[in-house]
Amino acid sequence: MIKIQVDSDPEITSPDENSARSIIKTVLADNQIKAGSISLIFGNDELLSALKQKFFKLKQFTDVIAFRLNDYKDKDPEGELYISLPRAKENARTFGEPFAREIARLLIHGTLHLLNYKDDTETDKKDMEKREEKYLNQVNWKELI
């Protein structure tokens, strides 16, 4: 069984929790994942910047951070996804995308990282973007907002 816990900064209007869970489950199912536990946290720039500084020693804004809590050798992922909604909103404006689609992209991107997909090289980045588009075409991201 896949367990997805959703939490949100009370000062931020969070996306629809069931839609967010559905998007994550779509990615997991397509990767033959039938069990796992994921905490999804919708926060602000300050939260994600603090996490980026603490765990990656980088002082910068970021839109999504994924932490795998168990070993990647374990098929069933245990992890945390943090998404900055203000950063997602800014990205949506910058890229001319609907806000809901950008949130869906971040959900997909973070879930792929939990499954050990990387985006460190140009080749990996292109593969990740291709996968993101595939899932964006499969899920109903419009119901997130």
Coordinates of C-alpha atoms in Angstrom, one line a residue:
M1 CA 0.0 0.0 0.0
I2 CA 1.2 3.5 -0.8
K3 CA 0.8 6.0 2.0
I4 CA 1.0 9.7 1.2
Q5 CA 0.7 12.2 4.0
V6 CA 0.1 15.9 2.9
D7 CA 0.8 18.9 5.0
S8 CA 0.8 22.5 4.2
D9 CA 1.9 25.8 5.7
P10 CA -1.3 27.2 7.2
E11 CA -0.6 30.6 5.7
I12 CA -0.6 29.2 2.2
T13 CA -3.6 27.9 0.3
S14 CA -2.5 24.4 -0.7
P15 CA -3.5 22.4 -3.8
D16 CA -6.1 19.7 -3.6
E17 CA -4.6 16.9 -1.6
N18 CA -6.4 14.1 -3.4
S19 CA -5.3 15.4 -6.8
A20 CA -1.7 15.7 -5.5
R21 CA -1.8 12.1 -4.2
S22 CA -3.2 10.9 -7.5
I23 CA -0.3 12.4 -9.4
I24 CA 2.3 10.9 -7.2
K25 CA 0.6 7.5 -7.3
T26 CA 0.5 7.7 -11.1
V27 CA 4.3 8.0 -11.3
L28 CA 4.8 5.3 -8.7
A29 CA 2.4 2.9 -10.4
D30 CA 4.1 3.4 -13.8
N31 CA 7.4 2.5 -12.1
Q32 CA 5.8 -0.7 -10.6
I33 CA 5.9 0.7 -7.1
K34 CA 3.0 -0.8 -5.0
A35 CA 4.1 0.2 -1.5
G36 CA 5.8 3.1 0.2
S37 CA 5.4 6.1 2.4
I38 CA 5.8 9.7 1.2
S39 CA 5.3 12.9 3.2
L40 CA 4.4 15.8 0.9
I41 CA 4.9 19.3 2.4
F42 CA 3.7 22.4 0.6
G43 CA 5.7 25.3 2.1
N44 CA 7.2 28.7 1.3
D45 CA 10.5 29.9 0.0
E46 CA 12.0 30.4 3.4
L47 CA 11.4 26.7 4.4
L48 CA 12.9 25.3 1.2
S49 CA 15.8 27.8 1.3
A50 CA 16.6 26.7 4.8
L51 CA 16.5 23.0 3.8
K52 CA 18.7 23.8 0.8
Q53 CA 21.2 25.6 3.0
K54 CA 21.2 23.0 5.7
F55 CA 21.4 19.8 3.6
F56 CA 23.1 21.0 0.4
K57 CA 25.1 24.0 1.6
L58 CA 23.6 26.2 -1.1
K59 CA 22.0 29.6 -0.5
Q60 CA 19.4 29.8 -3.1
F61 CA 15.7 29.5 -3.8
T62 CA 14.4 26.2 -5.0
D63 CA 11.0 24.9 -6.0
V64 CA 11.2 21.2 -4.9
I65 CA 13.4 19.1 -2.7
A66 CA 13.1 15.4 -2.4
F67 CA 14.6 13.4 0.5
R68 CA 14.8 9.6 0.2
L69 CA 14.7 8.3 3.8
N70 CA 15.4 4.7 3.0
D71 CA 18.0 3.1 0.8
Y72 CA 17.5 3.3 -3.0
K73 CA 18.0 -0.5 -3.1
D74 CA 14.7 -0.8 -1.3
K75 CA 12.0 -1.0 -3.9
D76 CA 9.4 0.7 -1.7
P77 CA 10.3 4.4 -1.3
E78 CA 10.1 6.2 2.0
G79 CA 10.7 9.9 1.5
E80 CA 9.7 13.5 1.8
L81 CA 8.8 16.0 -0.9
Y82 CA 8.9 19.7 -0.2
I83 CA 7.4 22.1 -2.7
S84 CA 7.5 25.9 -2.4
L85 CA 4.2 27.2 -3.7
P86 CA 5.4 30.8 -4.1
R87 CA 8.4 29.5 -6.2
A88 CA 6.0 27.4 -8.2
K89 CA 3.8 30.4 -8.8
E90 CA 6.8 32.4 -9.9
N91 CA 8.0 29.6 -12.2
A92 CA 4.5 29.4 -13.8
R93 CA 4.7 33.1 -14.6
T94 CA 8.2 32.8 -15.9
F95 CA 7.5 29.9 -18.2
G96 CA 4.0 30.9 -19.2
E97 CA 2.5 27.8 -17.7
P98 CA -0.7 27.4 -15.6
F99 CA 0.0 27.3 -11.9
A100 CA -1.6 23.9 -11.5
R101 CA 0.5 22.4 -14.3
E102 CA 3.7 23.8 -12.6
I103 CA 2.7 22.2 -9.3
A104 CA 2.0 18.9 -11.1
R105 CA 5.4 19.1 -12.7
L106 CA 7.1 19.6 -9.3
L107 CA 5.1 16.7 -7.8
I108 CA 6.3 14.5 -10.7
H109 CA 9.9 15.8 -10.6
G110 CA 10.2 15.2 -6.9
T111 CA 8.7 11.7 -7.1
L112 CA 11.1 10.8 -9.9
H113 CA 14.0 11.9 -7.6
L114 CA 12.6 9.6 -4.9
L115 CA 12.8 6.8 -7.4
N116 CA 16.5 7.7 -8.0
Y117 CA 16.1 9.5 -11.3
K118 CA 18.7 12.2 -11.6
D119 CA 19.1 15.5 -13.4
D120 CA 22.8 16.2 -12.9
T121 CA 23.9 16.0 -16.5
E122 CA 22.3 17.3 -19.7
T123 CA 21.4 13.8 -20.7
D124 CA 19.7 13.1 -17.4
K125 CA 18.0 16.5 -17.4
K126 CA 16.5 15.7 -20.9
D127 CA 15.4 12.3 -19.7
M128 CA 13.7 13.8 -16.6
E129 CA 11.9 16.5 -18.7
K130 CA 10.7 13.8 -21.1
R131 CA 9.3 11.8 -18.2
E132 CA 7.7 14.9 -16.7
E133 CA 5.9 15.6 -20.0
K134 CA 4.7 12.0 -20.3
Y135 CA 3.1 12.1 -16.8
L136 CA 1.8 15.6 -17.3
N137 CA -0.1 14.3 -20.3
Q138 CA -1.5 11.4 -18.2
V139 CA -2.7 13.1 -15.1
N140 CA -5.5 15.6 -14.4
W141 CA -3.4 18.5 -13.1
K142 CA -6.2 21.0 -13.6
E143 CA -7.9 19.7 -10.5
L144 CA -5.0 20.7 -8.3
I145 CA -6.3 24.3 -8.0

